[in-house]
Amino acid sequence: MSNKNRIRAINRIVERPADSVFEAKPATIDYYGIDVFNEDSMRKYLAKDTAEKLLATINKGVTLDASIAGDVAHAMKEWAVDRGATHYTHWFQPLTYGTAEKHDSFVSPVSHGRAIMAFSGKNLVVGEPDASSFPSGGIRSTFEARGYTAWDPTSPAFIKRHANGATLCIPTAFCSYRGEVLDKKTPLLRSMQALKESIVRLMRCFGVPEETPGITLGAEQEYFLIDEAFYLQRPDLVQTGRTLFGAPPPKHQQLEDHYFGSIKPRILKFMTEVEVDLWKLGIPAKTRHNEVAPAQFEIAPMFEDLNMAVDHNMLVMETLRQVAERNGLVCLMHEKPFAGVNGSGKHNNWSISYGKRNLLDPGTDPEQNMIFLTVLSAIIRGVDLHADLLRSTSCSIGNDLRLGSSEAPPSVISIFLGDQLEGIIDQIVKEGASNGSKKPGTLRVGVNTLPPLPLDATDRNRTSPFAFTGNKFEFRAPGSSMSCAAPNTFLNTIVADSLDFISEKLEKAPEKDFQKTVQSTLRDIVVKHRRIIFNGNGYSDEWVAEAEKRGLPNLKTTPEALKPLLDADNQKLVAKYGVFSKVEMDSRYEVFLYDYHRRLRIEGEIALEIATSMVRPVAQNDFARLSAALAEATSTGIKEGLSGLRVATKSAGARLDRLTEVCDKLKAAVAAEKYEDIIKDMEALRAVVDELEHEVDDQEWPLPKYREMLFIY
Ligand code: ADP
Ligand code: MG
């Protein structure tokens, strides 16, 4: 009986001892940020002037005074050791899906078999991990194994704990011997610098007093949780993060009863543990809820400075995985772990600020209105000119399955503004045309003639990949397992370029013509780039057809969506802002395409193994059992039941034949590395296997079923 394991898994869940119910006691969060080397710890462990210098770098972007590195290292070590750390690591984000760390202990032998805990300025500032086995797309060959990690003081050091110890983690950037980037953080930092400079330049045009520019991110994270006992019986989940087989059960998400539903105690216990761990790391976990698909959930933080938010999201994913494990659960971050129900995304809420002013806040006074509309137009221009580049940041083998299906935005990039803003855009176009009739001196960029914008000017549209949501843009295409670094790197760069495009015009305008120039510039932009705005239903087929008419790119698969990285205009743009050199863009293309192909091959191989070693024996037994029964029934001479048996035996035989046939095809496609065929053949194989799941004796089925994994926990 092959389903013994399935039954054991269910029993294990049923027999879990009940968790005791929380006894009310006053809640505290005095542990918030306790495992981060934050401003408080800096002030406690560093001399006053050193702390001030470090804080100036962190808060105001002042170049780090190299002479303080030794003192900072010492203070960081003292703090970490006080918090139980024995090791430190440079923590970085290579071109894989995860983060990387190599631990060194603070232990440093001195004479007579004694040791002290030591950590120098050099240890803090640079690391030289043997980097030969990280993806580099040919930038760094194995004989030049060296890579460098460089301390990023703008993202605070933190402590990671495990059962019997702790490690000081220092966020770093990672580059090659010759300085080419090998990670996701360096380009992000470069793009932030570029965008911040463009913001300052634009604000200067508007005569706004000098402030600190900022870029903010709030990354909503969706995920699935299933019981570990099921997970361990699904080689596809273990190897690829998604189910390659599995028939959707009769009830999944159609009743819309999971979204925002009451959260099961086992899940709430998990969520609470996640939050406590995140709060200790100073990560502002804020929102938790059930998502649309069964067993799907979401966590969202309060938005933060972009660089920190990107690092924090990596830690959110890691914490979700680890706390799940502690709770006998597995957290699936894959974009489409289950066919037929919603996939998981990562909504990238992005905005820019100047001092305390959110530049994407429409505001209530004409000046803020005008700045808002200028920034909005810059974004419209940037996204229209480089929609393909933005799209390239959210392609992956997992996201190919998610985009364009079950409540995920399509692969066409467009902007949602809502009716009210679209009306204002109309106004800009018209106002510009009927220029002469108004009194000189009034700001006529469309808004001053309209009532002030209410704060929540926009309706919600969940079907748009890039939606204005009141005071920020929400980029919804990125997948749940991805780092937010790439989407924001390109978003920053294309917006920097468009802000500069506008500033250049405004700088040239004589003072008396300033408003006229703003108006005509915005008008020209809107007229030219309006095609990128779409307020309708992004899930509809009509939109895909309409988008094609408008000439918007529709890059459906990863190989297509990566091509924009090679595009000459795109390469010129990112080079202009010092974000990526041509070599770096080319290498990224190589790395991501190779990664995609490698993953596809793994999927093909594991699908084959499951089909031949787990499913085929069941299909064979099914056929053998039925044909034996048919032979026996025939020999008794009894007619009743014979026709039913004959039909069943025939279909069992046909299924077995089809299974063998598609397995052979898939095997050939994998061997020949014909990637499009691998995808097609895997789909065909899935159809046969899912049919078998329905038809064969439930007691024989070797893989946990959707109705078990998604509903029993
Ligand atoms: P919804 O699910 O309705 O889109 P959520 O509250 O789940 O909204 O998430 C919204 C996210 O946007 C939160 O992480 C929030 O902190 C973030 N956010 C709000 N304002 C800004 C801003 N100015 N810049 C960046 N992110 C923001
Ligand atoms: Mg949300």
CSV table of C-alpha atoms and ligand atoms in Angstrom, one decimal, residues 216-220 287 298 300-303 349-351 358 460 471-472 474, ligand 1:
chain,number,residue,atom,x,y,z
A,216,THR,CA,11.5,54.1,-0.1
A,217,LEU,CA,10.3,50.6,-0.4
A,218,GLY,CA,7.7,48.5,1.2
A,219,ALA,CA,7.8,44.9,-0.1
A,220,GLU,CA,4.8,42.8,0.4
A,287,THR,CA,0.7,43.3,8.3
A,298,GLU,CA,1.2,37.4,3.3
A,300,ALA,CA,4.1,43.2,4.8
A,301,PRO,CA,6.5,45.6,6.5
A,302,MET,CA,6.3,49.3,7.1
A,303,PHE,CA,8.3,50.9,4.2
A,349,ASN,CA,5.8,49.6,-3.2
A,350,TRP,CA,8.2,52.4,-4.2
A,351,SER,CA,8.3,56.1,-3.7
A,358,ASN,CA,6.8,62.4,-0.3
A,460,ARG,CA,-7.8,49.9,-6.7
A,471,ASN,CA,1.2,58.1,-2.8
A,472,LYS,CA,3.5,55.4,-4.3
A,474,GLU,CA,3.2,49.4,-6.7
B,1,ADP,P1,-2.1,46.7,-0.1
B,1,ADP,O1,-2.0,45.2,0.1
B,1,ADP,O2,-3.4,47.3,0.0
B,1,ADP,O3,-1.3,47.1,-1.4
B,1,ADP,P2,-0.4,46.9,2.2
B,1,ADP,O4,-0.7,47.7,3.4
B,1,ADP,O5,-0.4,45.4,2.3
B,1,ADP,O6,-1.3,47.4,1.0
B,1,ADP,O7,1.1,47.3,1.7
B,1,ADP,C1,1.4,48.5,1.3
B,1,ADP,C2,2.9,48.6,1.4
B,1,ADP,O8,3.3,49.9,0.9
B,1,ADP,C3,3.4,48.6,2.9
B,1,ADP,O9,4.6,47.9,3.0
B,1,ADP,C4,3.6,50.1,3.1
B,1,ADP,O10,4.6,50.3,4.1
B,1,ADP,C5,4.2,50.5,1.8
B,1,ADP,N1,4.2,52.0,1.6
B,1,ADP,C6,3.3,52.9,2.1
B,1,ADP,N2,3.8,54.2,1.8
B,1,ADP,C7,4.9,54.0,1.1
B,1,ADP,C8,5.9,54.9,0.5
B,1,ADP,N3,5.8,56.2,0.6
B,1,ADP,N4,7.0,54.4,-0.1
B,1,ADP,C9,7.1,53.1,-0.2
B,1,ADP,N5,6.3,52.2,0.3
B,1,ADP,C10,5.2,52.6,0.9
